[in-house]
Amino acid sequence: AQTVWGYDSDNGPERWHENYPLAKGDKQSPIEINSKDVKHDSSLSSWHASYDPGAAKTILNNGRTCRVVFDDTFDRSVLRGGPLTGAYRLRQLHLHWGSSDDHGSEHVIDGVKYAAELHMVHWNPKHGNFAGALKQPDGVAVVGIFLKVGNTPKPEMKRILEEIDNIKTKGKEAPFQHFDPSILFPKSRDYWTYHGSFTTPPCEECITWILLREPIEVSADQMAKLRSLSKNPENEPVIPLVDNWRPPQPVKGRIVRASFK
Ligand SMILES: NS(=O)(=O)c1c(F)c(F)c(S(=O)(=O)CCO)c(N[C@H]2CCc3ccccc32)c1F
Ligand SMILES: [Zn+2]
């Protein structure tokens, strides 16, 4: 039987292309960003998020990540500006993390792997619905925020981490309301942007990536909390949900632009 994709040796990123041929495309994500190859683009405007806290609905452990989903049936929580044309609707946010603090992010910056990377997935309503947007090069925009372990953890991460105990195993879902994810943004709005793909199958190349330069801080305990999630369903042997990151993919001549000098 076809093994469902995952992050283990028998179903991990090196084998995704067997069932998802796009995984071997020329515009795959994540990538390694080297500052010396980045092009400062003074024409890049700043990005703006206007999120309605009431749009937050539930938090879910889908066995691959922990995901918060939002009501995206109208322009309720949107991202504008930066490299984007028009308003993109916030659909979900999720994280990638490692089995220890020295790795876990998907994008790697000048050789630095962060402990985790938070993604806010938005889609372009001009394409009708999310499924339609997946098929367009300007269909999706993902804001990536790096998480580093420090001793002045950002209190705003607490809300997500407090819910972890209610979604320990695959398939567990809990209400997650009255949450404005823009509280997670760092102070600086500096970002890198490039064109790439989902970092999970089906790996469609429909994403405008907006990676924030300034990481946010989490505590070692908060990272341990994230690592306490399991990828197995309830009442099955415990398999820790860790190392759910895809390694950097070939840049293949793509230009990474920076909004800052
Ligand atoms: N790093 S990332 O931003 O590329 C990215 C993920 F890493 C990730 F895990 C997910 S998922 O939905 O939790 C699991 C895969 O469906 C999605 N969800 C997307 C991927 C494709 C798809 C299809 C339907 C609904 C959501 C998604 C995702 F966009
Ligand atoms: Zn992601």
PDB file of C-alpha atoms and ligand atoms in Angstrom:
ATOM      1  CA  ALA A   1       0.000   0.000   0.000  1.00  0.00           C
ATOM      2  CA  GLN A   2       1.153   3.550  -0.643  1.00  0.00           C
ATOM      3  CA  THR A   3       2.739   4.883   2.527  1.00  0.00           C
ATOM      4  CA  VAL A   4       1.260   8.225   3.470  1.00  0.00           C
ATOM      5  CA  TRP A   5       3.898  10.946   3.284  1.00  0.00           C
ATOM      6  CA  GLY A   6       5.644  11.984   6.461  1.00  0.00           C
ATOM      7  CA  TYR A   7       9.091  12.807   7.803  1.00  0.00           C
ATOM      8  CA  ASP A   8      10.447   9.308   8.491  1.00  0.00           C
ATOM      9  CA  SER A   9      13.066   7.425   6.465  1.00  0.00           C
ATOM     10  CA  ASP A  10      10.449   5.360   4.586  1.00  0.00           C
ATOM     11  CA  ASN A  11       8.048   8.240   3.749  1.00  0.00           C
ATOM     12  CA  GLY A  12      10.156  11.378   4.192  1.00  0.00           C
ATOM     13  CA  PRO A  13      11.164  14.330   1.953  1.00  0.00           C
ATOM     14  CA  GLU A  14      13.612  12.214  -0.154  1.00  0.00           C
ATOM     15  CA  ARG A  15      10.701   9.999  -1.293  1.00  0.00           C
ATOM     16  CA  TRP A  16       7.819  12.483  -1.604  1.00  0.00           C
ATOM     17  CA  HIS A  17       8.430  12.817  -5.369  1.00  0.00           C
ATOM     18  CA  GLU A  18       7.348   9.170  -5.854  1.00  0.00           C
ATOM     19  CA  ASN A  19       3.725  10.149  -5.129  1.00  0.00           C
ATOM     20  CA  TYR A  20       4.031  13.928  -5.576  1.00  0.00           C
ATOM     21  CA  PRO A  21       6.119  14.677  -8.684  1.00  0.00           C
ATOM     22  CA  LEU A  22       5.977  18.447  -8.047  1.00  0.00           C
ATOM     23  CA  ALA A  23       8.386  17.831  -5.154  1.00  0.00           C
ATOM     24  CA  LYS A  24      11.193  17.748  -7.736  1.00  0.00           C
ATOM     25  CA  GLY A  25      10.191  21.079  -9.312  1.00  0.00           C
ATOM     26  CA  ASP A  26      12.415  24.100  -9.941  1.00  0.00           C
ATOM     27  CA  LYS A  27      10.717  26.379  -7.422  1.00  0.00           C
ATOM     28  CA  GLN A  28      10.597  24.242  -4.287  1.00  0.00           C
ATOM     29  CA  SER A  29      10.683  25.400  -0.649  1.00  0.00           C
ATOM     30  CA  PRO A  30      12.248  25.781   1.796  1.00  0.00           C
ATOM     31  CA  ILE A  31      15.596  27.193   0.689  1.00  0.00           C
ATOM     32  CA  GLU A  32      18.844  28.294   2.298  1.00  0.00           C
ATOM     33  CA  ILE A  33      19.147  32.098   2.208  1.00  0.00           C
ATOM     34  CA  ASN A  34      22.671  33.528   1.978  1.00  0.00           C
ATOM     35  CA  SER A  35      22.759  37.279   2.619  1.00  0.00           C
ATOM     36  CA  LYS A  36      25.484  37.732  -0.013  1.00  0.00           C
ATOM     37  CA  ASP A  37      23.118  36.497  -2.752  1.00  0.00           C
ATOM     38  CA  VAL A  38      20.122  38.555  -1.572  1.00  0.00           C
ATOM     39  CA  LYS A  39      19.072  41.596  -3.610  1.00  0.00           C
ATOM     40  CA  HIS A  40      17.789  44.644  -1.703  1.00  0.00           C
ATOM     41  CA  ASP A  41      14.672  45.859  -3.558  1.00  0.00           C
ATOM     42  CA  SER A  42      13.784  49.436  -2.516  1.00  0.00           C
ATOM     43  CA  SER A  43      10.497  49.135  -4.433  1.00  0.00           C
ATOM     44  CA  LEU A  44       9.254  46.501  -1.943  1.00  0.00           C
ATOM     45  CA  SER A  45       6.608  48.168   0.271  1.00  0.00           C
ATOM     46  CA  SER A  46       5.881  47.085   3.808  1.00  0.00           C
ATOM     47  CA  TRP A  47       3.336  44.344   4.414  1.00  0.00           C
ATOM     48  CA  HIS A  48       0.248  44.810   6.582  1.00  0.00           C
ATOM     49  CA  ALA A  49      -1.904  42.263   8.351  1.00  0.00           C
ATOM     50  CA  SER A  50      -5.390  43.114   9.562  1.00  0.00           C
ATOM     51  CA  TYR A  51      -6.700  40.068  11.353  1.00  0.00           C
ATOM     52  CA  ASP A  52     -10.079  39.690  13.084  1.00  0.00           C
ATOM     53  CA  PRO A  53      -9.539  37.801  16.386  1.00  0.00           C
ATOM     54  CA  GLY A  54     -13.054  36.431  15.936  1.00  0.00           C
ATOM     55  CA  ALA A  55     -11.925  34.517  12.820  1.00  0.00           C
ATOM     56  CA  ALA A  56      -9.918  32.019  14.875  1.00  0.00           C
ATOM     57  CA  LYS A  57     -11.802  28.724  15.119  1.00  0.00           C
ATOM     58  CA  THR A  58      -9.933  25.622  16.263  1.00  0.00           C
ATOM     59  CA  ILE A  59      -6.486  24.182  16.939  1.00  0.00           C
ATOM     60  CA  LEU A  60      -5.729  20.724  15.571  1.00  0.00           C
ATOM     61  CA  ASN A  61      -3.005  18.082  15.766  1.00  0.00           C
ATOM     62  CA  ASN A  62      -3.062  16.561  12.264  1.00  0.00           C
ATOM     63  CA  GLY A  63      -0.208  14.192  13.018  1.00  0.00           C
ATOM     64  CA  ARG A  64       2.213  16.395  11.049  1.00  0.00           C
ATOM     65  CA  THR A  65       1.979  19.728  12.819  1.00  0.00           C
ATOM     66  CA  CYS A  66      -0.221  21.682  15.165  1.00  0.00           C
ATOM     67  CA  ARG A  67      -2.465  23.926  13.121  1.00  0.00           C
ATOM     68  CA  VAL A  68      -4.825  26.784  14.004  1.00  0.00           C
ATOM     69  CA  VAL A  69      -7.560  27.296  11.414  1.00  0.00           C
ATOM     70  CA  PHE A  70      -9.410  30.538  10.703  1.00  0.00           C
ATOM     71  CA  ASP A  71     -12.704  31.447   9.019  1.00  0.00           C
ATOM     72  CA  ASP A  72     -11.682  32.418   5.488  1.00  0.00           C
ATOM     73  CA  THR A  73     -15.174  32.584   3.936  1.00  0.00           C
ATOM     74  CA  PHE A  74     -14.771  36.353   3.387  1.00  0.00           C
ATOM     75  CA  ASP A  75     -12.079  39.051   3.683  1.00  0.00           C
ATOM     76  CA  ARG A  76     -12.079  38.871   7.450  1.00  0.00           C
ATOM     77  CA  SER A  77      -8.386  38.381   8.268  1.00  0.00           C
ATOM     78  CA  VAL A  78      -6.169  39.587   5.449  1.00  0.00           C
ATOM     79  CA  LEU A  79      -2.544  40.248   4.541  1.00  0.00           C
ATOM     80  CA  ARG A  80      -1.694  43.058   2.089  1.00  0.00           C
ATOM     81  CA  GLY A  81       1.303  44.912   0.694  1.00  0.00           C
ATOM     82  CA  GLY A  82       4.938  43.878   0.555  1.00  0.00           C
ATOM     83  CA  PRO A  83       5.383  41.783  -2.612  1.00  0.00           C
ATOM     84  CA  LEU A  84       1.642  41.075  -2.802  1.00  0.00           C
ATOM     85  CA  THR A  85      -1.042  42.486  -5.076  1.00  0.00           C
ATOM     86  CA  GLY A  86      -4.418  42.572  -3.363  1.00  0.00           C
ATOM     87  CA  ALA A  87      -5.595  41.086  -0.078  1.00  0.00           C
ATOM     88  CA  TYR A  88      -4.799  37.466   0.806  1.00  0.00           C
ATOM     89  CA  ARG A  89      -7.057  35.670   3.312  1.00  0.00           C
ATOM     90  CA  LEU A  90      -5.578  33.972   6.385  1.00  0.00           C
ATOM     91  CA  ARG A  91      -6.503  30.268   6.320  1.00  0.00           C
ATOM     92  CA  GLN A  92      -4.317  28.609   8.908  1.00  0.00           C
ATOM     93  CA  LEU A  93      -1.116  28.818  10.891  1.00  0.00           C
ATOM     94  CA  HIS A  94       1.150  25.922  11.887  1.00  0.00           C
ATOM     95  CA  LEU A  95       4.697  25.236  13.012  1.00  0.00           C
ATOM     96  CA  HIS A  96       7.766  23.137  12.171  1.00  0.00           C
ATOM     97  CA  TRP A  97      10.233  22.213  14.885  1.00  0.00           C
ATOM     98  CA  GLY A  98      13.163  19.934  15.702  1.00  0.00           C
ATOM     99  CA  SER A  99      13.984  17.245  18.262  1.00  0.00           C
ATOM    100  CA  SER A 100      16.401  19.688  19.948  1.00  0.00           C
ATOM    101  CA  ASP A 101      16.850  23.458  20.085  1.00  0.00           C
ATOM    102  CA  ASP A 102      19.702  23.552  17.527  1.00  0.00           C
ATOM    103  CA  HIS A 103      17.469  22.774  14.520  1.00  0.00           C
ATOM    104  CA  GLY A 104      13.850  22.643  13.424  1.00  0.00           C
ATOM    105  CA  SER A 105      13.277  25.548  11.042  1.00  0.00           C
ATOM    106  CA  GLU A 106      12.719  24.851   7.339  1.00  0.00           C
ATOM    107  CA  HIS A 107      14.410  27.929   5.885  1.00  0.00           C
ATOM    108  CA  VAL A 108      18.066  28.292   6.879  1.00  0.00           C
ATOM    109  CA  ILE A 109      19.550  31.813   7.099  1.00  0.00           C
ATOM    110  CA  ASP A 110      23.316  32.165   6.546  1.00  0.00           C
ATOM    111  CA  GLY A 111      23.726  28.649   7.859  1.00  0.00           C
ATOM    112  CA  VAL A 112      21.568  29.282  10.931  1.00  0.00           C
ATOM    113  CA  LYS A 113      18.834  26.747  11.702  1.00  0.00           C
ATOM    114  CA  TYR A 114      16.293  28.080  14.198  1.00  0.00           C
ATOM    115  CA  ALA A 115      14.538  25.904  16.776  1.00  0.00           C
ATOM    116  CA  ALA A 116      11.213  26.322  14.971  1.00  0.00           C
ATOM    117  CA  GLU A 117       9.448  28.173  12.169  1.00  0.00           C
ATOM    118  CA  LEU A 118       5.850  29.405  12.319  1.00  0.00           C
ATOM    119  CA  HIS A 119       3.894  29.713   9.046  1.00  0.00           C
ATOM    120  CA  MET A 120       0.774  31.794   8.437  1.00  0.00           C
ATOM    121  CA  VAL A 121      -0.861  30.505   5.238  1.00  0.00           C
ATOM    122  CA  HIS A 122      -2.951  33.028   3.225  1.00  0.00           C
ATOM    123  CA  TRP A 123      -4.649  32.600  -0.172  1.00  0.00           C
ATOM    124  CA  ASN A 124      -5.679  34.945  -2.981  1.00  0.00           C
ATOM    125  CA  PRO A 125      -9.497  35.120  -3.208  1.00  0.00           C
ATOM    126  CA  LYS A 126      -9.328  36.233  -6.858  1.00  0.00           C
ATOM    127  CA  HIS A 127      -8.867  32.486  -7.548  1.00  0.00           C
ATOM    128  CA  GLY A 128     -12.270  31.616  -6.042  1.00  0.00           C
ATOM    129  CA  ASN A 129     -11.243  29.168  -3.344  1.00  0.00           C
ATOM    130  CA  PHE A 130      -8.148  27.679  -1.688  1.00  0.00           C
ATOM    131  CA  ALA A 131      -8.120  24.667  -4.022  1.00  0.00           C
ATOM    132  CA  GLY A 132      -8.133  27.024  -7.007  1.00  0.00           C
ATOM    133  CA  ALA A 133      -5.453  29.212  -5.478  1.00  0.00           C
ATOM    134  CA  LEU A 134      -3.117  26.207  -5.097  1.00  0.00           C
ATOM    135  CA  LYS A 135      -2.942  26.015  -8.905  1.00  0.00           C
ATOM    136  CA  GLN A 136      -1.846  29.624  -9.432  1.00  0.00           C
ATOM    137  CA  PRO A 137       1.665  31.077  -9.094  1.00  0.00           C
ATOM    138  CA  ASP A 138       0.182  34.022  -7.123  1.00  0.00           C
ATOM    139  CA  GLY A 139      -2.315  31.838  -5.282  1.00  0.00           C
ATOM    140  CA  VAL A 140      -0.833  31.638  -1.786  1.00  0.00           C
ATOM    141  CA  ALA A 141       1.275  33.813   0.524  1.00  0.00           C
ATOM    142  CA  VAL A 142       2.969  32.405   3.609  1.00  0.00           C
ATOM    143  CA  VAL A 143       4.489  34.594   6.325  1.00  0.00           C
ATOM    144  CA  GLY A 144       7.335  32.743   8.073  1.00  0.00           C
ATOM    145  CA  ILE A 145       8.498  33.686  11.571  1.00  0.00           C
ATOM    146  CA  PHE A 146      11.612  32.102  13.081  1.00  0.00           C
ATOM    147  CA  LEU A 147      11.540  30.974  16.713  1.00  0.00           C
ATOM    148  CA  LYS A 148      14.759  31.044  18.710  1.00  0.00           C
ATOM    149  CA  VAL A 149      15.285  29.827  22.271  1.00  0.00           C
ATOM    150  CA  GLY A 150      16.099  32.686  24.627  1.00  0.00           C
ATOM    151  CA  ASN A 151      15.490  33.864  28.146  1.00  0.00           C
ATOM    152  CA  THR A 152      12.966  36.587  27.374  1.00  0.00           C
ATOM    153  CA  PRO A 153      10.262  34.397  25.773  1.00  0.00           C
ATOM    154  CA  LYS A 154       7.462  36.168  23.924  1.00  0.00           C
ATOM    155  CA  PRO A 155       4.378  35.835  26.157  1.00  0.00           C
ATOM    156  CA  GLU A 156       2.091  35.827  23.092  1.00  0.00           C
ATOM    157  CA  MET A 157       3.237  32.281  22.201  1.00  0.00           C
ATOM    158  CA  LYS A 158       1.732  31.078  25.490  1.00  0.00           C
ATOM    159  CA  ARG A 159      -1.821  30.963  24.121  1.00  0.00           C
ATOM    160  CA  ILE A 160      -0.916  28.366  21.464  1.00  0.00           C
ATOM    161  CA  LEU A 161       1.305  26.347  23.812  1.00  0.00           C
ATOM    162  CA  GLU A 162      -1.355  26.252  26.547  1.00  0.00           C
ATOM    163  CA  GLU A 163      -3.629  24.400  24.135  1.00  0.00           C
ATOM    164  CA  ILE A 164      -1.054  21.662  23.430  1.00  0.00           C
ATOM    165  CA  ASP A 165      -2.252  19.556  26.358  1.00  0.00           C
ATOM    166  CA  ASN A 166      -5.701  19.329  24.738  1.00  0.00           C
ATOM    167  CA  ILE A 167      -4.422  18.124  21.335  1.00  0.00           C
ATOM    168  CA  LYS A 168      -1.676  15.662  22.343  1.00  0.00           C
ATOM    169  CA  THR A 169      -2.502  13.017  19.745  1.00  0.00           C
ATOM    170  CA  LYS A 170      -3.278  12.924  16.009  1.00  0.00           C
ATOM    171  CA  GLY A 171      -6.819  13.966  15.190  1.00  0.00           C
ATOM    172  CA  LYS A 172      -7.381  15.866  18.432  1.00  0.00           C
ATOM    173  CA  GLU A 173      -8.983  19.258  17.939  1.00  0.00           C
ATOM    174  CA  ALA A 174      -9.941  21.966  20.440  1.00  0.00           C
ATOM    175  CA  PRO A 175     -11.759  25.291  20.157  1.00  0.00           C
ATOM    176  CA  PHE A 176      -9.313  28.153  19.645  1.00  0.00           C
ATOM    177  CA  GLN A 177     -11.148  31.457  19.574  1.00  0.00           C
ATOM    178  CA  HIS A 178     -10.560  35.161  20.108  1.00  0.00           C
ATOM    179  CA  PHE A 179      -6.981  35.001  18.869  1.00  0.00           C
ATOM    180  CA  ASP A 180      -5.218  37.638  16.751  1.00  0.00           C
ATOM    181  CA  PRO A 181      -2.050  35.996  15.369  1.00  0.00           C
ATOM    182  CA  SER A 182      -0.479  39.374  14.574  1.00  0.00           C
ATOM    183  CA  ILE A 183       0.560  39.519  18.236  1.00  0.00           C
ATOM    184  CA  LEU A 184       3.192  36.928  17.246  1.00  0.00           C
ATOM    185  CA  PHE A 185       4.957  39.315  14.845  1.00  0.00           C
ATOM    186  CA  PRO A 186       8.386  40.596  15.923  1.00  0.00           C
ATOM    187  CA  LYS A 187       9.023  44.376  16.226  1.00  0.00           C
ATOM    188  CA  SER A 188      10.805  44.716  12.887  1.00  0.00           C
ATOM    189  CA  ARG A 189       8.855  44.339   9.629  1.00  0.00           C
ATOM    190  CA  ASP A 190      12.037  43.570   7.639  1.00  0.00           C
ATOM    191  CA  TYR A 191      11.579  40.553   5.387  1.00  0.00           C
ATOM    192  CA  TRP A 192      12.969  38.428   2.571  1.00  0.00           C
ATOM    193  CA  THR A 193      10.674  37.346  -0.241  1.00  0.00           C
ATOM    194  CA  TYR A 194      10.957  34.759  -3.009  1.00  0.00           C
ATOM    195  CA  HIS A 195       8.698  32.496  -5.052  1.00  0.00           C
ATOM    196  CA  GLY A 196       8.407  28.905  -3.923  1.00  0.00           C
ATOM    197  CA  SER A 197       6.193  26.054  -2.911  1.00  0.00           C
ATOM    198  CA  PHE A 198       4.373  24.344  -0.077  1.00  0.00           C
ATOM    199  CA  THR A 199       6.978  22.548   2.027  1.00  0.00           C
ATOM    200  CA  THR A 200       4.616  19.598   2.310  1.00  0.00           C
ATOM    201  CA  PRO A 201       3.070  17.448  -0.394  1.00  0.00           C
ATOM    202  CA  PRO A 202       1.562  18.135  -2.877  1.00  0.00           C
ATOM    203  CA  CYS A 203       4.363  20.814  -2.996  1.00  0.00           C
ATOM    204  CA  GLU A 204       2.535  23.118  -5.415  1.00  0.00           C
ATOM    205  CA  GLU A 205       4.689  26.079  -6.549  1.00  0.00           C
ATOM    206  CA  CYS A 206       2.051  28.678  -5.711  1.00  0.00           C
ATOM    207  CA  ILE A 207       3.625  30.495  -2.790  1.00  0.00           C
ATOM    208  CA  THR A 208       4.981  34.003  -2.355  1.00  0.00           C
ATOM    209  CA  TRP A 209       7.134  33.529   0.752  1.00  0.00           C
ATOM    210  CA  ILE A 210       7.517  36.467   3.149  1.00  0.00           C
ATOM    211  CA  LEU A 211      10.151  35.512   5.751  1.00  0.00           C
ATOM    212  CA  LEU A 212      10.557  37.897   8.692  1.00  0.00           C
ATOM    213  CA  ARG A 213      14.168  38.726   9.431  1.00  0.00           C
ATOM    214  CA  GLU A 214      13.746  39.172  13.217  1.00  0.00           C
ATOM    215  CA  PRO A 215      13.101  35.924  15.106  1.00  0.00           C
ATOM    216  CA  ILE A 216      10.753  35.821  18.093  1.00  0.00           C
ATOM    217  CA  GLU A 217      11.941  34.241  21.329  1.00  0.00           C
ATOM    218  CA  VAL A 218      10.518  31.190  23.044  1.00  0.00           C
ATOM    219  CA  SER A 219      11.729  29.433  26.172  1.00  0.00           C
ATOM    220  CA  ALA A 220      13.335  25.989  26.265  1.00  0.00           C
ATOM    221  CA  ASP A 221      10.267  24.842  28.236  1.00  0.00           C
ATOM    222  CA  GLN A 222       7.973  26.124  25.477  1.00  0.00           C
ATOM    223  CA  MET A 223       9.978  24.159  22.891  1.00  0.00           C
ATOM    224  CA  ALA A 224       9.729  21.065  25.137  1.00  0.00           C
ATOM    225  CA  LYS A 225       5.961  21.623  25.235  1.00  0.00           C
ATOM    226  CA  LEU A 226       5.784  21.635  21.436  1.00  0.00           C
ATOM    227  CA  ARG A 227       7.857  18.433  21.356  1.00  0.00           C
ATOM    228  CA  SER A 228       5.373  16.779  23.750  1.00  0.00           C
ATOM    229  CA  LEU A 229       2.911  16.480  20.847  1.00  0.00           C
ATOM    230  CA  SER A 230       2.525  12.973  19.423  1.00  0.00           C
ATOM    231  CA  LYS A 231       2.057  11.985  15.776  1.00  0.00           C
ATOM    232  CA  ASN A 232       0.137   8.816  16.751  1.00  0.00           C
ATOM    233  CA  PRO A 233      -3.611   8.652  17.413  1.00  0.00           C
ATOM    234  CA  GLU A 234      -4.837   8.222  21.014  1.00  0.00           C
ATOM    235  CA  ASN A 235      -4.377   4.738  22.534  1.00  0.00           C
ATOM    236  CA  GLU A 236      -1.546   3.907  20.127  1.00  0.00           C
ATOM    237  CA  PRO A 237       2.186   3.687  20.971  1.00  0.00           C
ATOM    238  CA  VAL A 238       3.602   7.165  21.521  1.00  0.00           C
ATOM    239  CA  ILE A 239       5.639   8.577  18.629  1.00  0.00           C
ATOM    240  CA  PRO A 240       6.869  12.108  19.370  1.00  0.00           C
ATOM    241  CA  LEU A 241       5.872  14.718  16.791  1.00  0.00           C
ATOM    242  CA  VAL A 242       9.281  16.266  16.170  1.00  0.00           C
ATOM    243  CA  ASP A 243      11.487  17.056  13.137  1.00  0.00           C
ATOM    244  CA  ASN A 244       8.505  17.884  10.896  1.00  0.00           C
ATOM    245  CA  TRP A 245      10.671  20.091   8.650  1.00  0.00           C
ATOM    246  CA  ARG A 246      11.658  19.686   5.015  1.00  0.00           C
ATOM    247  CA  PRO A 247      15.360  20.359   4.300  1.00  0.00           C
ATOM    248  CA  PRO A 248      16.373  23.242   2.002  1.00  0.00           C
ATOM    249  CA  GLN A 249      15.749  22.611  -1.726  1.00  0.00           C
ATOM    250  CA  PRO A 250      17.739  23.772  -4.793  1.00  0.00           C
ATOM    251  CA  VAL A 251      17.407  27.544  -5.401  1.00  0.00           C
ATOM    252  CA  LYS A 252      17.745  26.979  -9.199  1.00  0.00           C
ATOM    253  CA  GLY A 253      18.591  30.560 -10.021  1.00  0.00           C
ATOM    254  CA  ARG A 254      15.732  32.171  -8.085  1.00  0.00           C
ATOM    255  CA  ILE A 255      16.259  35.699  -6.753  1.00  0.00           C
ATOM    256  CA  VAL A 256      15.633  36.316  -3.064  1.00  0.00           C
ATOM    257  CA  ARG A 257      14.770  39.976  -2.450  1.00  0.00           C
ATOM    258  CA  ALA A 258      15.146  41.831   0.845  1.00  0.00           C
ATOM    259  CA  SER A 259      12.991  44.741   1.987  1.00  0.00           C
ATOM    260  CA  PHE A 260      15.992  46.034   3.964  1.00  0.00           C
ATOM    261  CA  LYS A 261      19.607  46.971   3.215  1.00  0.00           C
TER     262      LYS A 261
HETATM  263  N1  LIG B   1       4.800  24.724   5.164  1.00  0.00           N
HETATM  264  S1  LIG B   1       3.476  24.942   4.358  1.00  0.00           S
HETATM  265  O1  LIG B   1       2.973  26.277   4.615  1.00  0.00           O
HETATM  266  O2  LIG B   1       3.720  24.663   2.958  1.00  0.00           O
HETATM  267  C1  LIG B   1       2.252  23.801   4.926  1.00  0.00           C
HETATM  268  C2  LIG B   1       2.544  22.828   5.843  1.00  0.00           C
HETATM  269  F1  LIG B   1       3.784  22.647   6.291  1.00  0.00           F
HETATM  270  C3  LIG B   1       1.556  21.995   6.345  1.00  0.00           C
HETATM  271  F2  LIG B   1       1.862  21.039   7.244  1.00  0.00           F
HETATM  272  C4  LIG B   1       0.266  22.105   5.912  1.00  0.00           C
HETATM  273  S2  LIG B   1      -0.950  21.066   6.595  1.00  0.00           S
HETATM  274  O3  LIG B   1      -2.222  21.388   6.039  1.00  0.00           O
HETATM  275  O4  LIG B   1      -0.897  21.215   8.021  1.00  0.00           O
HETATM  276  C5  LIG B   1      -0.521  19.397   6.253  1.00  0.00           C
HETATM  277  C6  LIG B   1      -0.448  19.230   4.768  1.00  0.00           C
HETATM  278  O5  LIG B   1      -1.749  19.220   4.225  1.00  0.00           O
HETATM  279  C7  LIG B   1      -0.028  23.044   4.949  1.00  0.00           C
HETATM  280  N2  LIG B   1      -1.293  23.080   4.449  1.00  0.00           N
HETATM  281  C8  LIG B   1      -1.496  23.280   3.033  1.00  0.00           C
HETATM  282  C9  LIG B   1      -0.541  22.468   2.159  1.00  0.00           C
HETATM  283  C10 LIG B   1      -1.385  21.987   0.971  1.00  0.00           C
HETATM  284  C11 LIG B   1      -2.776  22.083   1.458  1.00  0.00           C
HETATM  285  C12 LIG B   1      -3.936  21.557   0.898  1.00  0.00           C
HETATM  286  C13 LIG B   1      -5.124  21.759   1.577  1.00  0.00           C
HETATM  287  C14 LIG B   1      -5.145  22.459   2.781  1.00  0.00           C
HETATM  288  C15 LIG B   1      -3.983  22.978   3.333  1.00  0.00           C
HETATM  289  C16 LIG B   1      -2.851  22.796   2.617  1.00  0.00           C
HETATM  290  C17 LIG B   1       0.973  23.917   4.489  1.00  0.00           C
HETATM  291  F3  LIG B   1       0.665  24.899   3.625  1.00  0.00           F
HETATM  292 ZN    ZN B   2       4.808  25.218   7.055  1.00  0.00          ZN
END
